[in-house]
Coordinates of C-alpha atoms and ligand atoms in Angstrom, one line a residue:
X537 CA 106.4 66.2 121.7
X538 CA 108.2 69.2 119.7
X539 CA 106.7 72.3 119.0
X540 CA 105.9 72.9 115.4
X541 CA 107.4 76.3 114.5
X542 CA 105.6 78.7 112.2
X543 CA 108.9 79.5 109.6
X544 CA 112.0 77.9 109.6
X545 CA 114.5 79.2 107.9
X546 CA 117.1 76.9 108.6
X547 CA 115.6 74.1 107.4
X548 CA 116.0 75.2 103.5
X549 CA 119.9 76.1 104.3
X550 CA 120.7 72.8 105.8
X551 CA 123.2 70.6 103.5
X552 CA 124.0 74.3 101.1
X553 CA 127.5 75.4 100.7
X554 CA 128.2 78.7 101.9
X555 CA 131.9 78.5 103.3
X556 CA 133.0 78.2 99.9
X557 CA 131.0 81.1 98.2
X558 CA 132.4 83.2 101.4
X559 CA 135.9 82.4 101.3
X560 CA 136.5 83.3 97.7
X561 CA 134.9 87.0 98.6
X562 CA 137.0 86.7 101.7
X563 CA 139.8 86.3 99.4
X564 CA 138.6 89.1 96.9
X565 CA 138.7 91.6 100.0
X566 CA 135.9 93.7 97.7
X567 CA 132.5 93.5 99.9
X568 CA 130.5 96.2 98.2
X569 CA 129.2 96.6 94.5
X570 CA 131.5 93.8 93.3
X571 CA 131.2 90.8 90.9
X572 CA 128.7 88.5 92.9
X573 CA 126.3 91.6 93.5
X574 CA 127.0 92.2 89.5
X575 CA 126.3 88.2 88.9
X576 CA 123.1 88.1 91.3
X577 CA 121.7 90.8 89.6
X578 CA 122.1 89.1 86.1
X579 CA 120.7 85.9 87.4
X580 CA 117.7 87.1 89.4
X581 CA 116.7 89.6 86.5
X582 CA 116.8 86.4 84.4
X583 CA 114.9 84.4 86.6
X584 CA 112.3 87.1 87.2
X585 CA 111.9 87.7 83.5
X586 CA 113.3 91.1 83.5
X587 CA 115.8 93.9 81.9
X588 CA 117.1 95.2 85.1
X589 CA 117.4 94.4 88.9
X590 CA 119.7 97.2 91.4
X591 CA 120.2 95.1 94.6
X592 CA 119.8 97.2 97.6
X593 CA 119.8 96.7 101.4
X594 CA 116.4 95.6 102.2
X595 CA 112.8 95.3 100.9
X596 CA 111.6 98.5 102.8
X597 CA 114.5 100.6 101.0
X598 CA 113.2 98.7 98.2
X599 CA 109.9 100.0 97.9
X600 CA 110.8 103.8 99.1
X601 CA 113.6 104.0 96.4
X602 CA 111.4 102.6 94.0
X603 CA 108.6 105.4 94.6
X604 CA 111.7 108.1 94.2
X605 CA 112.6 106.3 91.0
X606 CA 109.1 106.7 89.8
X607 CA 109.1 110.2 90.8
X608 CA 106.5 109.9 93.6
X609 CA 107.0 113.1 96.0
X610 CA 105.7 114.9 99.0
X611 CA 101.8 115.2 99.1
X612 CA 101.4 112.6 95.9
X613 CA 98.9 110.2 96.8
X614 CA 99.1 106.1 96.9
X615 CA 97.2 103.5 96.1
X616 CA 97.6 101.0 98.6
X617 CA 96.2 97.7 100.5
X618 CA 95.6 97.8 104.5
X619 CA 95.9 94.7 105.3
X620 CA 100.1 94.3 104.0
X621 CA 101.8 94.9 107.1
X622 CA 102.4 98.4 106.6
X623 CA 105.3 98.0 104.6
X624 CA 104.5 99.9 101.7
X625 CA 102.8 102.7 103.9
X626 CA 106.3 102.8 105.4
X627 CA 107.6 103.6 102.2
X628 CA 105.0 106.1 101.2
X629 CA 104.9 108.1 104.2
X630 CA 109.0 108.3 103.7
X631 CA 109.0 110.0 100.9
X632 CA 106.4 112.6 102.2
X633 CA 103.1 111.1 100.0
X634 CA 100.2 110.0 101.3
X635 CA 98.7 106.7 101.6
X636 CA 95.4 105.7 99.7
X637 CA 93.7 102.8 100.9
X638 CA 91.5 100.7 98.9
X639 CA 89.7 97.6 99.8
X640 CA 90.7 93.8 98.9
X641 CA 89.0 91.1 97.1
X642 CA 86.9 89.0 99.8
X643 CA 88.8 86.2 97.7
X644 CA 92.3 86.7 97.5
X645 CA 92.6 89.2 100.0
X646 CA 95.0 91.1 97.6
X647 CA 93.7 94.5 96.0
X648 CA 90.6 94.7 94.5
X649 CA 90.3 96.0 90.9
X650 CA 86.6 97.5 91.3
X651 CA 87.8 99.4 94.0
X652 CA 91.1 100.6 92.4
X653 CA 88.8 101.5 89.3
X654 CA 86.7 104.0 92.1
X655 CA 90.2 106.1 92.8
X656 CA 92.2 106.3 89.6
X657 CA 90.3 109.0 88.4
X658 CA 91.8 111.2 91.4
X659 CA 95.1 110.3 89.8
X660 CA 97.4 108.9 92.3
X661 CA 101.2 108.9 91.6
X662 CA 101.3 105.6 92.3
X663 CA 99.6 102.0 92.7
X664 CA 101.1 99.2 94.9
X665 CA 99.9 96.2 94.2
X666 CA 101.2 93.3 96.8
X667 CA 101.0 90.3 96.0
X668 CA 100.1 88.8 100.3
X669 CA 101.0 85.5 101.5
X670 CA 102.7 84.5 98.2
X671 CA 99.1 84.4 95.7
X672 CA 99.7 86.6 92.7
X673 CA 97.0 89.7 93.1
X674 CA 94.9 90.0 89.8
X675 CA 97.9 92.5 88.9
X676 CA 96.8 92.2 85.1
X677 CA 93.8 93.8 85.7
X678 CA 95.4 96.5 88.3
X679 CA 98.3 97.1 85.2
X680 CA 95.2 97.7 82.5
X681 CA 93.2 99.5 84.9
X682 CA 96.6 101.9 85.9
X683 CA 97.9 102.1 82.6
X684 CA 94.6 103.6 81.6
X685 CA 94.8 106.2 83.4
X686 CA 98.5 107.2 83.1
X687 CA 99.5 105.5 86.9
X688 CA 102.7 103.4 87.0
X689 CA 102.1 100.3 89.1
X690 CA 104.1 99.4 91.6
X691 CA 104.4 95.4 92.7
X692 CA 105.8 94.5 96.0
X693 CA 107.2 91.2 95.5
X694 CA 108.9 90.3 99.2
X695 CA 106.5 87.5 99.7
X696 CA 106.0 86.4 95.9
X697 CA 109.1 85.4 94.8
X698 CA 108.8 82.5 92.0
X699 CA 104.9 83.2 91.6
X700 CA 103.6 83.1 87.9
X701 CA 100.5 83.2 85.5
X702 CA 100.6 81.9 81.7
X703 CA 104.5 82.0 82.3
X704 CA 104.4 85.4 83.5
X705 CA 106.7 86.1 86.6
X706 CA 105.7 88.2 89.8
X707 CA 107.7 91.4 89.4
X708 CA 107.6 91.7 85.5
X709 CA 103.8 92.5 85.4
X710 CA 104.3 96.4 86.5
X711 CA 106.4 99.3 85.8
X712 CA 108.8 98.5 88.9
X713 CA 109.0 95.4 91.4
X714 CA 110.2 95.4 95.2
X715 CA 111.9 92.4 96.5
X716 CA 112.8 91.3 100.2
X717 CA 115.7 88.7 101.1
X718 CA 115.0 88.9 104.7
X719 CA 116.0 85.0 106.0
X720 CA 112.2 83.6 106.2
X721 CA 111.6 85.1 102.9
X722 CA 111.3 82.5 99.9
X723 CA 114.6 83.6 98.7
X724 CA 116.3 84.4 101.5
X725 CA 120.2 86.0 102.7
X726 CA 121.7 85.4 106.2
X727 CA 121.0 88.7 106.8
X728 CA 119.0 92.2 105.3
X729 CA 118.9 92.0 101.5
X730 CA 116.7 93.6 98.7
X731 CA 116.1 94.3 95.3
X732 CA 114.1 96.3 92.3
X733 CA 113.2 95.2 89.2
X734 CA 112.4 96.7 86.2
X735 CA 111.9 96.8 82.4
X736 CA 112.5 100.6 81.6
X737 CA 115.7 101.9 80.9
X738 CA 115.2 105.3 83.0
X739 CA 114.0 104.2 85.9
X740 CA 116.9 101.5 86.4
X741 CA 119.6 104.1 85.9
X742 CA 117.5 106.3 88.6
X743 CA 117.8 103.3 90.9
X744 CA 121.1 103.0 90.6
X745 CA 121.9 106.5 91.7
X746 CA 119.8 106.5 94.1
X747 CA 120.8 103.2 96.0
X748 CA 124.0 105.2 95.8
X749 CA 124.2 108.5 97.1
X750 CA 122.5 109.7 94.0
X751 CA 125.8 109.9 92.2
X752 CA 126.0 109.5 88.1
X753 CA 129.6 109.6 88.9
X754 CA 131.9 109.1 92.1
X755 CA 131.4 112.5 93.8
X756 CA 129.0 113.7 91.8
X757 CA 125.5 114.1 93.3
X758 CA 123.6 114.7 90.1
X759 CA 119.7 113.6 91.3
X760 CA 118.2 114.8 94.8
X761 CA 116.5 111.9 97.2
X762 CA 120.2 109.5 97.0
X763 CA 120.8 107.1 99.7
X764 CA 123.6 104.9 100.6
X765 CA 121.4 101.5 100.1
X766 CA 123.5 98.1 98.9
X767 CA 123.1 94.7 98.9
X768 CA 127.0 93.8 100.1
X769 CA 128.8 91.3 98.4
X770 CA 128.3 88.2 101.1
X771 CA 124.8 88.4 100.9
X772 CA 125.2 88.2 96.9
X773 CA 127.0 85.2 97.0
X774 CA 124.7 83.5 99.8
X775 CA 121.7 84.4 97.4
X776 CA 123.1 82.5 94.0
X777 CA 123.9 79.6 95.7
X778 CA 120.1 80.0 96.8
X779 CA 118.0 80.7 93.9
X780 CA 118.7 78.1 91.5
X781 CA 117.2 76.2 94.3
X782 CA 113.6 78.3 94.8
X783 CA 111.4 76.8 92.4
X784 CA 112.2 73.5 94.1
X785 CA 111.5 75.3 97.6
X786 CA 107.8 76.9 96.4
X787 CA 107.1 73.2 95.3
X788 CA 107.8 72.0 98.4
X789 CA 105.4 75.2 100.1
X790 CA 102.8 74.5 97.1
X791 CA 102.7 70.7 98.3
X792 CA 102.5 71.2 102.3
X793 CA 99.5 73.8 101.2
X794 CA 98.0 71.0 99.0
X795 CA 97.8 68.5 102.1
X796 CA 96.7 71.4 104.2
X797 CA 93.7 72.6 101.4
X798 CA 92.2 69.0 100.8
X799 CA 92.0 68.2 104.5
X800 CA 90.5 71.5 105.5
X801 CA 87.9 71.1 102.4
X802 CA 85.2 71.1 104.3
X803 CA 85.7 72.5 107.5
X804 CA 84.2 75.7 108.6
X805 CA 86.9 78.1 107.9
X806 CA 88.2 80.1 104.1
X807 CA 90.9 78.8 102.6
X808 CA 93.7 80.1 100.5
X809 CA 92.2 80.6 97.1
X810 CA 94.6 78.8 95.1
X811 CA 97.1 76.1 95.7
X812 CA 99.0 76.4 91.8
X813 CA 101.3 78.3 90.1
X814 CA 99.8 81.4 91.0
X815 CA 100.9 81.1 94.5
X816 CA 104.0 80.4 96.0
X817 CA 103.3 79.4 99.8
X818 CA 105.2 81.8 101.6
X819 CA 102.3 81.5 103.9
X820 CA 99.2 79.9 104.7
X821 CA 96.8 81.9 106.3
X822 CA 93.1 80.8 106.3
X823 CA 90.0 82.8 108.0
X824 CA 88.3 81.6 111.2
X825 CA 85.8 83.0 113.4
X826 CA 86.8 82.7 116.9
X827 CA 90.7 83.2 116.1
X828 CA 92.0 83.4 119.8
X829 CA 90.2 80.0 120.9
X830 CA 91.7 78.2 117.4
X831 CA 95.2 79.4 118.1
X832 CA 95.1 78.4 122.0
X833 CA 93.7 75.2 120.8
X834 CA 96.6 74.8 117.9
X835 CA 98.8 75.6 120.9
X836 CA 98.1 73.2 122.8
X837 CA 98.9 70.9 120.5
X838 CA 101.9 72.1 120.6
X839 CA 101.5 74.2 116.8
X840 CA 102.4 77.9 116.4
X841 CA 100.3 80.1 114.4
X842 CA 100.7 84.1 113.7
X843 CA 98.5 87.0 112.8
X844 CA 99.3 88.6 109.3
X845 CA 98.3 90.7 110.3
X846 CA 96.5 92.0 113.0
X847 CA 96.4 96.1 112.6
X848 CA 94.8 97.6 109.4
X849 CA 97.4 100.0 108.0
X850 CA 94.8 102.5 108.3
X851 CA 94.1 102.0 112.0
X852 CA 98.2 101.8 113.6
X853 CA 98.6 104.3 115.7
X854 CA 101.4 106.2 114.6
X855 CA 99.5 107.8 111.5
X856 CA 96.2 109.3 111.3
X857 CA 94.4 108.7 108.1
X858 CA 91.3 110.2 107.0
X859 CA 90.1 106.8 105.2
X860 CA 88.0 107.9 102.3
X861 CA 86.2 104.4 100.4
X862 CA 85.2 101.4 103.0
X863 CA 87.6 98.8 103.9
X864 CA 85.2 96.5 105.2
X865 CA 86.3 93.0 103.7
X866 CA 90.5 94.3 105.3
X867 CA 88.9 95.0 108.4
X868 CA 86.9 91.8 108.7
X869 CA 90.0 89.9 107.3
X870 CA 92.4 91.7 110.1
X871 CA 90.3 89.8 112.7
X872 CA 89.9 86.7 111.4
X873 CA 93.4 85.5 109.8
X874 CA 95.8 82.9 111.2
X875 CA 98.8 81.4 109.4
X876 CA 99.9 78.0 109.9
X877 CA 103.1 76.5 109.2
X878 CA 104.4 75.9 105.6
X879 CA 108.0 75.9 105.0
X880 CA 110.4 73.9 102.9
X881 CA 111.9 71.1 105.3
X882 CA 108.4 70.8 107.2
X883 CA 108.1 66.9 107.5
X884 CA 104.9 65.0 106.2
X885 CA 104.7 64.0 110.2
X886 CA 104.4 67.2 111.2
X887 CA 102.3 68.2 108.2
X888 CA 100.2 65.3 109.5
X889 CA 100.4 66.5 113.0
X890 CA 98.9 70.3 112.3
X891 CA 96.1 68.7 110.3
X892 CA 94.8 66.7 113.2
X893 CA 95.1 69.6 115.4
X894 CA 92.7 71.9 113.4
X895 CA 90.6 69.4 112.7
X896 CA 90.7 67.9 116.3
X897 CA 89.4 71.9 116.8
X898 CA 86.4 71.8 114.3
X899 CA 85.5 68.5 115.4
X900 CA 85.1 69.4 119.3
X901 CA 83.1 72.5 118.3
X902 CA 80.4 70.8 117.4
Ligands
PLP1056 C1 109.0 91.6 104.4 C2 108.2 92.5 103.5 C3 108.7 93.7 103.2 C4 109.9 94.4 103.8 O1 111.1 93.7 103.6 P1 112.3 94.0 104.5 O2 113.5 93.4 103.8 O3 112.0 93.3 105.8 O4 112.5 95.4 104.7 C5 107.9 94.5 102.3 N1 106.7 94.1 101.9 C6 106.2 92.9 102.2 C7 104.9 92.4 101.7 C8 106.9 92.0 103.1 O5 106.4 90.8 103.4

């Protein structure tokens, strides 16, 4: 019997053309801001809903450049989830701000309005609002809520690509958007890739000085905070012969979650809390009690699961934080998540195959 894998992100390549795509930037011999990183930024602007997108190298230089462009700086404050994987605490502590936690909805398990509504009042530079696992966060709400009080919202997009509400696209909800292409991402490169998405005028031109050394001309360094972050032409071209394929690909997620959501229905464990348009699969994590037996028994069935993610932000040990509101619902969920596989190219077997192992589980405890 083969192992089930957690993400494959082979599986969604198999049968696509990418020689061809290649070979005509192989024959350009122009690898970095060129037509395809031009064209991708067109079409995934488009697809997204959106004015602007500036590619850049990854979705952790994503979220720190878009802070700069929003004008976050040293010893701002934050708003941000623990229970995210640290990425956009990464990005905050980079530019020298400070990270402030709030809790998430026992729901969801994406931010939690009531307890964004307790902080704004300190005025924060910044909210980020991510939108985990692929489910939309109530980001409507956080935008009103931010808006309010003069705070531009930040969304970080990396695992929502696709995700939408009353025809509203993750990443056109906010003032900015962060996107990742890592390969297991729902739009994934062969390689590093990210983006930034906005509506406002301003802040795109920003971006695109500061993805590029801060120059508003070759050689001239006109804003302070510049990097040298691009998306490079090969990746470009890999990534539009991928996205007009994405919506089919979240189907495919949205459909192995189904299966997964009605057999589950009444077993003794929380489920993701929607399976439609609002949520795009990227994983399916659902909350257990004893988490170490469940994964040894899914193991021995020869199914890999993963913890996303085990460490609240608040409690890794590189940075002390003086936590101010509770976090009790991230700290209960960072004990008590498990993903299990959902990727395009899953077969029904297998699909079939995990669903008898968790239940095969539930049914032995009792
Ligand atoms: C993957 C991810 C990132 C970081 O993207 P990289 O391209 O790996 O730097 C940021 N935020 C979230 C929520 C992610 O899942």
């Amino acid at each position: 019997m083969e192992n089930i894998v957690l993400f494959s992100a082979v599986k969604a390549n198999a049968g696509l053309d990418f020689v061809t795509p290649l070979k005509a930037v192989l024959d350009s011999h122009w690898y970095v801001l060129g037509n395809e990183v031009k064209l991708f930024e067109e079409e995934f602007a488009q697809y997204v809903g959106v004015n602007h997108c500036i590619s850049v190298a990854n979705g952790s230089d994503a979220l720190e450049l878009a802070l700069k462009g929003l004008g976050v700086d040293k010893g701002d404050r934050v708003v941000a989830v623990a229970n995210a994987g640290f990425y956009g605490s990464t990005a905050i502590h980079a530019v020298g701000a400070e990270p402030l936690y709030v809790d998430v909805d026992p729901v969801s398990l994406t931010i939690c309005p009531k307890a964004l509504a307790a902080v704004i009042e300190s005025k924060p530079a910044a909210v980020i609002v991510t939108h985990l696992y692929g489910q939309l966060a109530n980001v409507e709400e956080v935008v009103r809520i931010a808006s309010a009080a003069g705070v531009p919202v930040l969304e970080d997009c990396a695992q929502s690509h696709g995700a939408r509400r009353n025809a509203k696209q993750a990443g056109s909800f906010g003032t900015i958007a962060c996107f990742s292409f890592y390969p297991t991402k729902n739009l994934g490169a062969l390689g590093d890739g990210g983006a930034v998405v906005t509506n406002d005028d301003t802040v795109a031109t920003r971006m695109r000085q500061l993805r590029q050394y801060g120059w508003t001309q070759k050689y001239q360094v006109s804003i302070p905070g510049g990097r040298n972050s691009r998306l490079d032409e090969m990746q470009a071209a890999i990534l539009r012969v991928k996205l007009p394929h994405l919506d089919v690909w979240n189907e495919q997620r949205r459909a192995i979650a189904k299966r997964y959501s009605e057999a589950f229905a009444t077993l003794d464990m929380q489920l993701p809390c929607s399976t439609g348009e609002d949520y795009v699969g990227h994983l399916y994590v659902v909350r257990v009690k004893a988490r170490a037996e469940f994964a040894a028994a899914l193991k021995e069935k020869m199914v890999s699961t993963d913890v996303h993610y085990p460490i609240a932000d608040h409690k890794q040990p590189a940075y002390a934080v003086e936590q101010v509101g509770s976090l009790e619902v991230t700290e209960r969920a960072c004990e008590t998540v498990i993903s299990l596989p959902c990727f395009p190219g899953l077969t029904d077997e297998e699909v079939d195959r995990v669903i008898e192992a968790v239940t095969a589980y539930f049914s032995k405890e009792k």
